[in-house]
Amino acid sequence: MRVFVTGGSGFVGGHVIEKLVAAGHEVGAMARSEGSAEIVRGFGAEPVPCSLGEVGSDALSTFEAVVHCAAYVEEWGTRAQFWDANVLGTSQLLEVAQAAGVRRFIFIGTEAAVFDGHNLIAIDETAPYPERQRFLYSETKAEAERRVLAANDENFTTISLRPRLVWGPRDQSILPAILRMVDAGNWSWLDRGEARTSTTHVYNLVHAVELALHQGRGGEAYFIADDGETDFRTFLTALTATVGVVLPERSMPSWLARTAAAAVETVWRVCRIRRTPPLTRFATAMMSSSVTVRTEKAQRELGYGPVISVDEALASSK
């Protein structure tokens, strides 16, 4: 199958390219610059010059499927930055894909689409979108997912995969962010790291992507996760140990962190400071809320099951 991948120079997208190429698919990848073209070429994809929101009508004419990994995945930014990339960029890609005769569209969504800062315990795909979204990332990924699933028809199968806390080789967000905080002396657990969480190793996510190219019901979302669940303290302690880092014991109450984050964000907005604040409402909510997901639907309809366990992945990272 000829598959077009967006976000191929990033963490998840790069692994998607490698997985699909290894499985015998022909892969083309969005390349916004010569630098990104060189990266996706290194993963085994054919660079396709275009950028999110500006995909030409002929760019997808030879592809049978699209895997949309690109997104604005940041703790901080303007509404326009989140909306333009996550919503308008997705909508434009959907329109071009349909017009080009693409048959299957796989969207890399997120459990954050249904997250509003409160605990979500053992949720499945019947969990509704929040009536009021509190975070720009959650709001825009939810709206993008709505549009993806609504575009499904008999000639255009659309599926959203919702991983929770993606980790693994070449991670560009979770582990690097923690290490930066430790180096700066800013690391602190929230509520002693007791919040529960599901996790998704990137190898398990890209396995689900490959399955979704052939299996699954159109117009549906699927949670994807590793087997079992853990708590932040156990998981992050083990994760940072793979690079020889011991996390400090310091902890603060989540209510205090959330209050401080709201105050910091207010100062940043009033002063129009461009750089990311040292503390954000989204990050503190994510790190202090229990969020665990069920994957029975993916097991039944995609044939999904983890290809690597958390223990195996941690051991191989040392």
Short mmCIF file of C-alpha atoms in Angstrom, two decimals, residues 127-238:
data_model
loop_
_atom_site.label_atom_id
_atom_site.label_comp_id
_atom_site.label_asym_id
_atom_site.label_seq_id
_atom_site.Cartn_x
_atom_site.Cartn_y
_atom_site.Cartn_z
CA ALA A 127 -16.49 8.83 27.39
CA PRO A 128 -17.86 12.13 26.01
CA TYR A 129 -15.96 15.20 24.98
CA PRO A 130 -16.10 17.75 27.83
CA GLU A 131 -18.84 20.36 27.55
CA ARG A 132 -16.22 22.97 28.39
CA GLN A 133 -12.63 22.48 27.26
CA ARG A 134 -10.05 24.03 29.58
CA PHE A 135 -6.91 23.50 27.50
CA LEU A 136 -6.16 24.62 23.94
CA TYR A 137 -4.40 21.37 23.05
CA SER A 138 -7.34 19.28 24.25
CA GLU A 139 -9.90 21.55 22.60
CA THR A 140 -8.23 21.59 19.20
CA LYS A 141 -7.38 17.89 19.12
CA ALA A 142 -10.99 17.11 20.03
CA GLU A 143 -12.32 19.35 17.26
CA ALA A 144 -9.89 17.85 14.75
CA GLU A 145 -10.98 14.36 15.75
CA ARG A 146 -14.65 15.29 15.35
CA ARG A 147 -13.95 16.45 11.81
CA VAL A 148 -11.94 13.35 10.97
CA LEU A 149 -14.64 10.97 12.17
CA ALA A 150 -17.43 13.01 10.55
CA ALA A 151 -15.66 12.77 7.17
CA ASN A 152 -16.03 8.99 7.11
CA ASP A 153 -18.10 7.55 4.26
CA GLU A 154 -18.29 4.39 2.16
CA ASN A 155 -15.39 5.53 -0.02
CA PHE A 156 -13.27 7.17 2.67
CA THR A 157 -12.60 5.30 5.92
CA THR A 158 -11.47 7.50 8.80
CA ILE A 159 -10.15 6.23 12.14
CA SER A 160 -8.70 8.00 15.18
CA LEU A 161 -6.16 6.29 17.43
CA ARG A 162 -5.95 7.73 20.95
CA PRO A 163 -2.69 6.85 22.73
CA ARG A 164 -2.04 7.93 26.31
CA LEU A 165 1.43 9.19 27.29
CA VAL A 166 3.55 8.06 24.34
CA TRP A 167 7.13 7.12 25.20
CA GLY A 168 10.08 5.24 23.78
CA PRO A 169 13.21 5.73 21.64
CA ARG A 170 13.69 9.26 20.24
CA ASP A 171 11.06 10.71 22.60
CA GLN A 172 11.22 14.48 22.17
CA SER A 173 8.94 15.58 24.98
CA ILE A 174 8.44 13.55 28.18
CA LEU A 175 11.94 12.39 29.10
CA PRO A 176 13.78 15.46 27.75
CA ALA A 177 11.41 17.78 29.65
CA ILE A 178 11.95 15.90 32.91
CA LEU A 179 15.72 15.93 32.48
CA ARG A 180 15.68 19.69 31.83
CA MET A 181 13.73 20.26 35.04
CA VAL A 182 16.12 18.06 37.03
CA ASP A 183 19.15 19.87 35.58
CA ALA A 184 17.61 23.24 36.46
CA GLY A 185 16.71 22.10 39.97
CA ASN A 186 13.00 22.59 39.25
CA TRP A 187 11.74 19.01 39.46
CA SER A 188 8.97 18.27 41.95
CA TRP A 189 6.45 15.46 42.20
CA LEU A 190 2.80 16.45 42.45
CA ASP A 191 0.99 14.64 45.26
CA ARG A 192 4.08 12.41 45.60
CA GLY A 193 3.49 11.07 42.07
CA GLU A 194 0.54 8.97 43.17
CA ALA A 195 -1.78 9.70 40.22
CA ARG A 196 -2.49 6.63 38.10
CA THR A 197 -1.80 6.53 34.38
CA SER A 198 -1.89 4.38 31.30
CA THR A 199 1.14 4.57 29.00
CA THR A 200 1.73 3.81 25.32
CA HIS A 201 5.12 2.72 24.05
CA VAL A 202 5.69 4.08 20.56
CA TYR A 203 6.22 0.54 19.20
CA ASN A 204 2.73 -0.38 20.37
CA LEU A 205 1.25 2.76 18.83
CA VAL A 206 2.81 2.17 15.41
CA HIS A 207 1.65 -1.46 15.57
CA ALA A 208 -1.88 -0.09 15.99
CA VAL A 209 -1.34 2.23 13.02
CA GLU A 210 -0.38 -0.68 10.79
CA LEU A 211 -3.44 -2.65 11.94
CA ALA A 212 -5.72 0.35 11.29
CA LEU A 213 -4.66 0.43 7.65
CA HIS A 214 -6.65 -2.78 7.18
CA GLN A 215 -8.87 -3.26 10.23
CA GLY A 216 -11.33 -1.22 12.26
CA ARG A 217 -14.64 0.54 11.67
CA GLY A 218 -14.71 3.85 9.89
CA GLY A 219 -15.83 6.86 11.89
CA GLU A 220 -14.57 5.37 15.16
CA ALA A 221 -11.95 6.25 17.78
CA TYR A 222 -9.79 3.66 19.56
CA PHE A 223 -7.77 4.00 22.76
CA ILE A 224 -4.29 2.48 22.46
CA ALA A 225 -2.14 1.66 25.50
CA ASP A 226 0.41 -0.67 27.00
CA ASP A 227 -0.81 -3.56 29.13
CA GLY A 228 -1.82 -2.61 32.65
CA GLU A 229 -1.45 0.74 34.36
CA THR A 230 0.98 2.36 36.75
CA ASP A 231 1.46 5.53 38.77
CA PHE A 232 3.61 8.47 37.77
CA ARG A 233 6.18 7.87 40.49
CA THR A 234 6.80 4.25 39.53
CA PHE A 235 6.88 4.90 35.80
CA LEU A 236 8.94 8.08 35.72
CA THR A 237 11.42 6.75 38.27
CA ALA A 238 12.00 3.70 36.07
#
